[in-house]
mmCIF file of C-alpha atoms in Angstrom:
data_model
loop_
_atom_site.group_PDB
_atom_site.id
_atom_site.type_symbol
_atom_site.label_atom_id
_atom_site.label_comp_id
_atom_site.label_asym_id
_atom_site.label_seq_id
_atom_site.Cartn_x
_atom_site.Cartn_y
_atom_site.Cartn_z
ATOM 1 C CA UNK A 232 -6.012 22.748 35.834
ATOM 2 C CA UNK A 233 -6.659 22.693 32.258
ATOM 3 C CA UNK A 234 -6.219 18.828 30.827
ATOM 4 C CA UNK A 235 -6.295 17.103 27.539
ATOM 5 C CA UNK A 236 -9.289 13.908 27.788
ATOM 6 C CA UNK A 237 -9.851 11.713 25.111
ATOM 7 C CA UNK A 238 -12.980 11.424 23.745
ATOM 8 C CA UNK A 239 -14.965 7.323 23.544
ATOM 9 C CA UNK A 240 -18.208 8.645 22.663
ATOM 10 C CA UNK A 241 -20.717 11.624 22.000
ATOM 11 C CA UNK A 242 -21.200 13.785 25.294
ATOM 12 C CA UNK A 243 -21.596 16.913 26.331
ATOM 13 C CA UNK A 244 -19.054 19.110 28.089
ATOM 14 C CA UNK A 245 -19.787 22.569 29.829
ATOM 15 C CA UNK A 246 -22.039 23.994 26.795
ATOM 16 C CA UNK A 247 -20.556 22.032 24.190
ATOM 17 C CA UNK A 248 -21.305 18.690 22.723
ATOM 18 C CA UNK A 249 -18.369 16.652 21.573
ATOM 19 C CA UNK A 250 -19.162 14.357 18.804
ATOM 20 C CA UNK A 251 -15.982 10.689 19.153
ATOM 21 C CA UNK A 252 -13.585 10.901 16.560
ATOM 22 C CA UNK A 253 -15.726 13.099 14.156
ATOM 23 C CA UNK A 254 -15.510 10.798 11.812
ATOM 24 C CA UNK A 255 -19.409 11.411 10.411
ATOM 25 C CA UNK A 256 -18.101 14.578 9.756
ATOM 26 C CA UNK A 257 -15.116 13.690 8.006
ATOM 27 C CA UNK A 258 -16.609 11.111 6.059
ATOM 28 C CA UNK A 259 -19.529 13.621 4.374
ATOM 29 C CA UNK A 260 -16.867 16.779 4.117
ATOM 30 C CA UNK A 261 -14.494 14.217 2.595
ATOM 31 C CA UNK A 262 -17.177 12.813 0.007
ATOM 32 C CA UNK A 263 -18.836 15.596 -0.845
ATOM 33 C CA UNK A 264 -15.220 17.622 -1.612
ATOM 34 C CA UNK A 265 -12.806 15.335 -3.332
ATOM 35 C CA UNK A 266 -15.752 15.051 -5.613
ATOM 36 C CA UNK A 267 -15.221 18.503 -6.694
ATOM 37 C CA UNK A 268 -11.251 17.232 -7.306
ATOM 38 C CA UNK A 269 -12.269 14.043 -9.339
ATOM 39 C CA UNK A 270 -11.522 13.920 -13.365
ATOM 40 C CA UNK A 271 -13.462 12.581 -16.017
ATOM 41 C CA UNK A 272 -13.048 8.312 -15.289
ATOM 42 C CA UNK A 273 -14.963 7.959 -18.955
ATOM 43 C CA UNK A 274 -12.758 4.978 -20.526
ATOM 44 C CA UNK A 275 -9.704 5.572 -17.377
ATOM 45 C CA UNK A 276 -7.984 2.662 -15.278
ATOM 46 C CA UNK A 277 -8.364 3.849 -11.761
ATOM 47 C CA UNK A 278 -6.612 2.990 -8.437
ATOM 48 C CA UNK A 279 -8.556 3.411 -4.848
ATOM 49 C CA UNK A 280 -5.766 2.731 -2.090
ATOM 50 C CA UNK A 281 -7.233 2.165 1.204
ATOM 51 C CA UNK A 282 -10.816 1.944 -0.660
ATOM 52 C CA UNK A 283 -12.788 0.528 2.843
ATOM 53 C CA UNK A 284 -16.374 0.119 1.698
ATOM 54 C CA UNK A 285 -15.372 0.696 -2.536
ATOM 55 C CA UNK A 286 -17.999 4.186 -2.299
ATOM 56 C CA UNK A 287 -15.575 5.653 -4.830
ATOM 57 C CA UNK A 288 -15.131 2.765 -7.069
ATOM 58 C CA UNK A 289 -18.586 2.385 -7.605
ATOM 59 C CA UNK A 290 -18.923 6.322 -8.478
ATOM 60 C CA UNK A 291 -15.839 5.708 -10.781
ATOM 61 C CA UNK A 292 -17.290 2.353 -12.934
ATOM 62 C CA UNK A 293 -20.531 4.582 -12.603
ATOM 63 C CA UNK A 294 -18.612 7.636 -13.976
ATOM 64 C CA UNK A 295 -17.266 5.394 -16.955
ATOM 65 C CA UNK A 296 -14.097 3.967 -15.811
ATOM 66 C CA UNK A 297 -13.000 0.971 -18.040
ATOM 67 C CA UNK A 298 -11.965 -1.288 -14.445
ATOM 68 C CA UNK A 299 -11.435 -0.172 -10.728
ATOM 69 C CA UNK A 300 -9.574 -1.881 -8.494
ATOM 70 C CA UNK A 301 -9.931 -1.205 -4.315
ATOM 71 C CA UNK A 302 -7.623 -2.279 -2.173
ATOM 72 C CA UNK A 303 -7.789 -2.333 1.312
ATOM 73 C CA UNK A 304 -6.565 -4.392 4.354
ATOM 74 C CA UNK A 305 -9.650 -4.979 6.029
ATOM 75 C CA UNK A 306 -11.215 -8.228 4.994
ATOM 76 C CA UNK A 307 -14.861 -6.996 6.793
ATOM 77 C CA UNK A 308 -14.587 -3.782 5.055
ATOM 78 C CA UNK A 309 -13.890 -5.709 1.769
ATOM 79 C CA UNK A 310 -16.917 -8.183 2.279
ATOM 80 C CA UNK A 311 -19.033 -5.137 2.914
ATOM 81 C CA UNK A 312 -17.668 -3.415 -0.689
ATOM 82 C CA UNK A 313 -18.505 -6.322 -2.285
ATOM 83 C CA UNK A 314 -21.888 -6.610 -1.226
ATOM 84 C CA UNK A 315 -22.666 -2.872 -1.599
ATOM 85 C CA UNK A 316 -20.592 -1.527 -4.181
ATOM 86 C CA UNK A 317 -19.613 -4.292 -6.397
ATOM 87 C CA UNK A 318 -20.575 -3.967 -10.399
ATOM 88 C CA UNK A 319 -18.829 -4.684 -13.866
ATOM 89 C CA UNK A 320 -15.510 -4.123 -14.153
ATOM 90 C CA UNK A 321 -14.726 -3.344 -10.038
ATOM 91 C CA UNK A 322 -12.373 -5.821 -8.242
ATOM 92 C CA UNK A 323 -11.371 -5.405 -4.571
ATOM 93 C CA UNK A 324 -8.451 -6.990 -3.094
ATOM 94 C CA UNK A 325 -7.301 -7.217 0.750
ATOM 95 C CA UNK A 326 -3.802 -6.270 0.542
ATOM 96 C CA UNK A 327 -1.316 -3.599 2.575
ATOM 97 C CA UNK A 328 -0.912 -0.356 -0.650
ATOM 98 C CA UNK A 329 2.705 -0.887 0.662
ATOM 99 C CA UNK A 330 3.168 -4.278 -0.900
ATOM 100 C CA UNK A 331 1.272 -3.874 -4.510
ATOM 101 C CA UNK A 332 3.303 -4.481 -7.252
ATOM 102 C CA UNK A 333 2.623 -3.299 -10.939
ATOM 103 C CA UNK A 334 4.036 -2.639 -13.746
ATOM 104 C CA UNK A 335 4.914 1.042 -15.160
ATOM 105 C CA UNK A 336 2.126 3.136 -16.338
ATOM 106 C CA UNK A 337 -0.848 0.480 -15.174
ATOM 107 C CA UNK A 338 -3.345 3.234 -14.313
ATOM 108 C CA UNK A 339 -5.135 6.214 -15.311
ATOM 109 C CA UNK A 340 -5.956 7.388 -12.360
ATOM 110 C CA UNK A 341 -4.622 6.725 -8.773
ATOM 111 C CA UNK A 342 -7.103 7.685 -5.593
ATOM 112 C CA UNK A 343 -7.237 7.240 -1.723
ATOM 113 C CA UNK A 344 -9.390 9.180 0.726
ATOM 114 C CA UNK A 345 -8.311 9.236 4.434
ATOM 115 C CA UNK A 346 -5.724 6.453 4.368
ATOM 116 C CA UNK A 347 -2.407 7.478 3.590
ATOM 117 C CA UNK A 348 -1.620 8.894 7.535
ATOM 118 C CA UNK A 349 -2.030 5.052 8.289
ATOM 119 C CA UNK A 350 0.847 4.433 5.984
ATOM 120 C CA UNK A 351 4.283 4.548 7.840
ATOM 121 C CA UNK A 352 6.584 5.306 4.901
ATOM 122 C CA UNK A 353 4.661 7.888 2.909
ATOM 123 C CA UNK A 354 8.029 8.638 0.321
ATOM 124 C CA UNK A 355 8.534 5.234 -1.323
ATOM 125 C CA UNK A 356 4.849 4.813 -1.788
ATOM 126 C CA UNK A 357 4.429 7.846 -3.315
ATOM 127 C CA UNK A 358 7.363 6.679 -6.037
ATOM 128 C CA UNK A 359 5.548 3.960 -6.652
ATOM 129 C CA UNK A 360 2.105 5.447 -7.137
ATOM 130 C CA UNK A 361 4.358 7.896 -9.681
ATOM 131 C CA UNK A 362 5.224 4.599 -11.581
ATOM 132 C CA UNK A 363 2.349 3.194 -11.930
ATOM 133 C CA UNK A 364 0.524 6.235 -13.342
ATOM 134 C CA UNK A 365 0.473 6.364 -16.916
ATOM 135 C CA UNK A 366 1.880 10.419 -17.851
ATOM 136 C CA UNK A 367 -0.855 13.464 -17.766
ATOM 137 C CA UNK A 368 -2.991 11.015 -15.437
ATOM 138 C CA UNK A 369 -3.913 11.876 -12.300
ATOM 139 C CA UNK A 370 -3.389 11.553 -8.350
ATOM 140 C CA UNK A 371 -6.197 12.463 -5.589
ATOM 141 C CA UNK A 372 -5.973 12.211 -2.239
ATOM 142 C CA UNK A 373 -7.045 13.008 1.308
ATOM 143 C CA UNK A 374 -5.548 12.342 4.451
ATOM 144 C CA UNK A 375 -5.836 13.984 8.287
ATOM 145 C CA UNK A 376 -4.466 17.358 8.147
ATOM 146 C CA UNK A 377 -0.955 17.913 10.159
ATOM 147 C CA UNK A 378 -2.582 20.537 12.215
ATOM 148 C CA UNK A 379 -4.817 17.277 13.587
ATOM 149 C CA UNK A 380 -2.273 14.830 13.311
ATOM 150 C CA UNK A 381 0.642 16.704 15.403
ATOM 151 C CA UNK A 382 -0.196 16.349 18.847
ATOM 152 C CA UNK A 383 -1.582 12.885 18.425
ATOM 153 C CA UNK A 384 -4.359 12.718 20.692
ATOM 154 C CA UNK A 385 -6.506 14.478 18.127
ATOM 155 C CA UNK A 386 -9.274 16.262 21.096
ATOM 156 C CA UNK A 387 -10.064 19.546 22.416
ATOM 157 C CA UNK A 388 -7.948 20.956 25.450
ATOM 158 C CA UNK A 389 -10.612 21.938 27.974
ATOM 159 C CA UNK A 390 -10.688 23.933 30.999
ATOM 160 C CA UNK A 391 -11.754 22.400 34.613
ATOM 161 C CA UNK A 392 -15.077 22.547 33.885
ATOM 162 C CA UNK A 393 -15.353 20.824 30.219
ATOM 163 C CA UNK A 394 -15.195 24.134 27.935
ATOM 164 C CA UNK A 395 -13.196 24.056 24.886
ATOM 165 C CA UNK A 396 -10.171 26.124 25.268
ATOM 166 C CA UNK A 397 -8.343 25.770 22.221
ATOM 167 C CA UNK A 398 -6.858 22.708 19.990
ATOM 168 C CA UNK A 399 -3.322 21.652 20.492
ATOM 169 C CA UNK A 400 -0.699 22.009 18.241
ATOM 170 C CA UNK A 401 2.708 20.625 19.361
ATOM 171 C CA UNK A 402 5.585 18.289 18.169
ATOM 172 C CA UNK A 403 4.753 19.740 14.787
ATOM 173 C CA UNK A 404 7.876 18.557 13.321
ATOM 174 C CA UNK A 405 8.478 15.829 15.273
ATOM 175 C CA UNK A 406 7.258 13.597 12.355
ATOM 176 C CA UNK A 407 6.204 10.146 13.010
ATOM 177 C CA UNK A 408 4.158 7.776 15.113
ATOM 178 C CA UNK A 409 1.595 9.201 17.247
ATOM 179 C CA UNK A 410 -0.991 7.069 18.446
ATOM 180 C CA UNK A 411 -4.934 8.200 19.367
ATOM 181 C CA UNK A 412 -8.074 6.430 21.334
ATOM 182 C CA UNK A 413 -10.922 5.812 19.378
ATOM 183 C CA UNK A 414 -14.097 3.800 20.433
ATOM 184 C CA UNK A 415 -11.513 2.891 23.591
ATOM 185 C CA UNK A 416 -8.895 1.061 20.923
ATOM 186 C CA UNK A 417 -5.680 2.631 20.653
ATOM 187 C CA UNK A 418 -5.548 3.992 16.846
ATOM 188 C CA UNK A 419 -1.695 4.234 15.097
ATOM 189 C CA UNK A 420 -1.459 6.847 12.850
ATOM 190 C CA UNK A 421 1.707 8.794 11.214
ATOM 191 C CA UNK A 422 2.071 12.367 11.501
ATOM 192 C CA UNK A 423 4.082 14.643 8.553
ATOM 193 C CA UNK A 424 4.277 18.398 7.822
ATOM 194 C CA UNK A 425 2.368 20.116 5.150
ATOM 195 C CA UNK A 426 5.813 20.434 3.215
ATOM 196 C CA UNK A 427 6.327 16.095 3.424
ATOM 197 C CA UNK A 428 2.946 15.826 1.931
ATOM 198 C CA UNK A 429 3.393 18.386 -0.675
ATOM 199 C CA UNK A 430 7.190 18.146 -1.623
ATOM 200 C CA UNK A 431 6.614 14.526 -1.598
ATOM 201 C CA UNK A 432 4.070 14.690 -4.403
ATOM 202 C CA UNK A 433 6.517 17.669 -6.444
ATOM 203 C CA UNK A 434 9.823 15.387 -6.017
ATOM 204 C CA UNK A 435 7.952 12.642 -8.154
ATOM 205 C CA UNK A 436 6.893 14.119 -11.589
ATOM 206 C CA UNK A 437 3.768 15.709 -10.176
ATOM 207 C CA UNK A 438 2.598 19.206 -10.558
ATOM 208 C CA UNK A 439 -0.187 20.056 -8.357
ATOM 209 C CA UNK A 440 -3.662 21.105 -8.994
ATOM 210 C CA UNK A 441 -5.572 21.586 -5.829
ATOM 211 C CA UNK A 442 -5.189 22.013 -2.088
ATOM 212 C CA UNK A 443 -8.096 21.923 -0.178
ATOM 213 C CA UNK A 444 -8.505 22.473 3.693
ATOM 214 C CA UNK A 445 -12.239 21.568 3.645
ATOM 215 C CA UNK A 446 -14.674 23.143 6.199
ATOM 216 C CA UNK A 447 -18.235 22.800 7.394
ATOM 217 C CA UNK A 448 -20.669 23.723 4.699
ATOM 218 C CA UNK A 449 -22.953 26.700 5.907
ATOM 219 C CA UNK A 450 -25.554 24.097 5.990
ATOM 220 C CA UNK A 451 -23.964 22.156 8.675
ATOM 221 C CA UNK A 452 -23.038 24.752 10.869
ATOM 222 C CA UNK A 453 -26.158 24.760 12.913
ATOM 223 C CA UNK A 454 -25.263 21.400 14.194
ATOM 224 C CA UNK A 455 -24.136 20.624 17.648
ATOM 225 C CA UNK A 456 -19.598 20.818 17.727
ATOM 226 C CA UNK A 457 -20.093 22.266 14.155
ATOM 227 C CA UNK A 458 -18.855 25.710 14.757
ATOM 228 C CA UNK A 459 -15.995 24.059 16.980
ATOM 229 C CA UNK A 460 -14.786 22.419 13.439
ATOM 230 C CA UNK A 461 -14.377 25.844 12.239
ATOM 231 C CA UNK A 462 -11.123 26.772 14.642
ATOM 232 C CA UNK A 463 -8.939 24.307 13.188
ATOM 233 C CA UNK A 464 -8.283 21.800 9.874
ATOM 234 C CA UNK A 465 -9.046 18.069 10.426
ATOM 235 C CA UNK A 466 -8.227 17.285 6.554
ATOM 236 C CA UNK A 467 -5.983 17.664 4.069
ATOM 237 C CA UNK A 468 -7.140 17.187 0.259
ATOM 238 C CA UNK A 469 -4.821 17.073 -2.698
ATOM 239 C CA UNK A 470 -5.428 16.688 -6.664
ATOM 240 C CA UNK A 471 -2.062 16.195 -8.793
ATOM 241 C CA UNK A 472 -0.878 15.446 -12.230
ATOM 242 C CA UNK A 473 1.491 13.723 -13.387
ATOM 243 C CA UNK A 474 3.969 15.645 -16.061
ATOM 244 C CA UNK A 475 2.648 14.996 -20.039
ATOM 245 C CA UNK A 476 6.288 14.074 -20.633
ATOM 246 C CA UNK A 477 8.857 11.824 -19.014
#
């Protein structure tokens, strides 16, 4: 019988090597795309929600941004930014994105890269993240796509003897909890549709810019589980601005 097994670690299954949670790949795809997405920081105020290690506020203060702040809710993560990626006019701070507080209009520029399908309720967030953008600046983000997110367990469905079959999509709009194994520690993560994320942003003086499914750069594609990334989106990039006007 074909089954669903959750993946702890790299290892190989009929012909096919499975590579954890992917997250190496994510990580570089991630980087190396909502680059592509980022405006000019020369002079700008910039956000990073969910900032972990502070890569992008260092490439935003090294891009010209005026301050950065990172937030984050990892204290080791946060120790690790500030060792790494600290420099003039950065400050990180361990708090939950749900419980900032600032006034109207405090930044330029508001980021967060692979964070926001941690984030149980995505709408009132978003409204504030509205607020505290100052008009025509701008709002980038990635998170897990919904194709990945939907079933929850986030792995391959294989056949009896280990080959990748196809990936499951199911519960689609079911949105909500769903909760996934990684490194053998249960992982809580929220699932939405493509039209939460993207209504979500419209319904609160945004106009979008970019959607991006990222995949596999050619250059990648030689490596082992590569071409399995090709059969289905693991994330979800978005680039926003918000209306010149109130």
């Amino acid at each position: 019988m074909p089954s669903l097994r959750t993946r702890l670690c790299p290892i190989r299954r009929g012909s096919h090597i499975v590579h954890g949670s992917c997250s190496g790949f994510k990580a570089h795809v991630a980087q190396r795309t909502v680059k592509t997405l980022l405006p000019d920081f020369t002079h700008k105020r910039v956000l990073d929600l969910g900032c972990g290690y502070g890569w992008h506020c260092k490439y935003a203060s090294a891009s010209g941004a005026s301050y950065v702040l990172g937030t984050d809710i990892s204290h080791k993560m946060l120790e690790r930014a500030e060792k790494i990626n600290a420099g003039s006019g950065i400050e990180y701070r361990c708090i939950a994105m749900e419980d900032l507080r600032f006034p109207d209009e405090t930044f330029d520029v508001v980021l967060s890269s692979l964070a926001f399908h941690y984030v149980r309720d995505f709408v009132p967030l978003v409204h504030n993240i509205s607020r505290w953008i100052k008009h025509g600046g701008e709002f980038v983000f990635s998170v897990e796509h919904p194709v990945f997110t939907s079933y929850g367990t986030q792995d391959w469905y294989y056949d009896e003897d280990g080959e990748i079959l196809h990936f499951p999509v199911d519960h689609y709009y079911d949105e909500g909890k769903r909760e996934a194994v990684f490194l053998g520690e249960t992982v809580v993560k929220y699932h939405r549709t493509l039209t939460t994320y993207l209504n979500t942003v419209l319904q609160n003086e945004f106009e979008i810019r970019h959607i991006v499914e990222p995949q596999p750069p050619d250059s990648m594609l030689g490596l082992p589980g590569m071409q399995d990334e090709m059969r289905r989106p693991m994330m979800l990039l978005v680039s926003a601005i918000k209306s010149i006007t109130p």
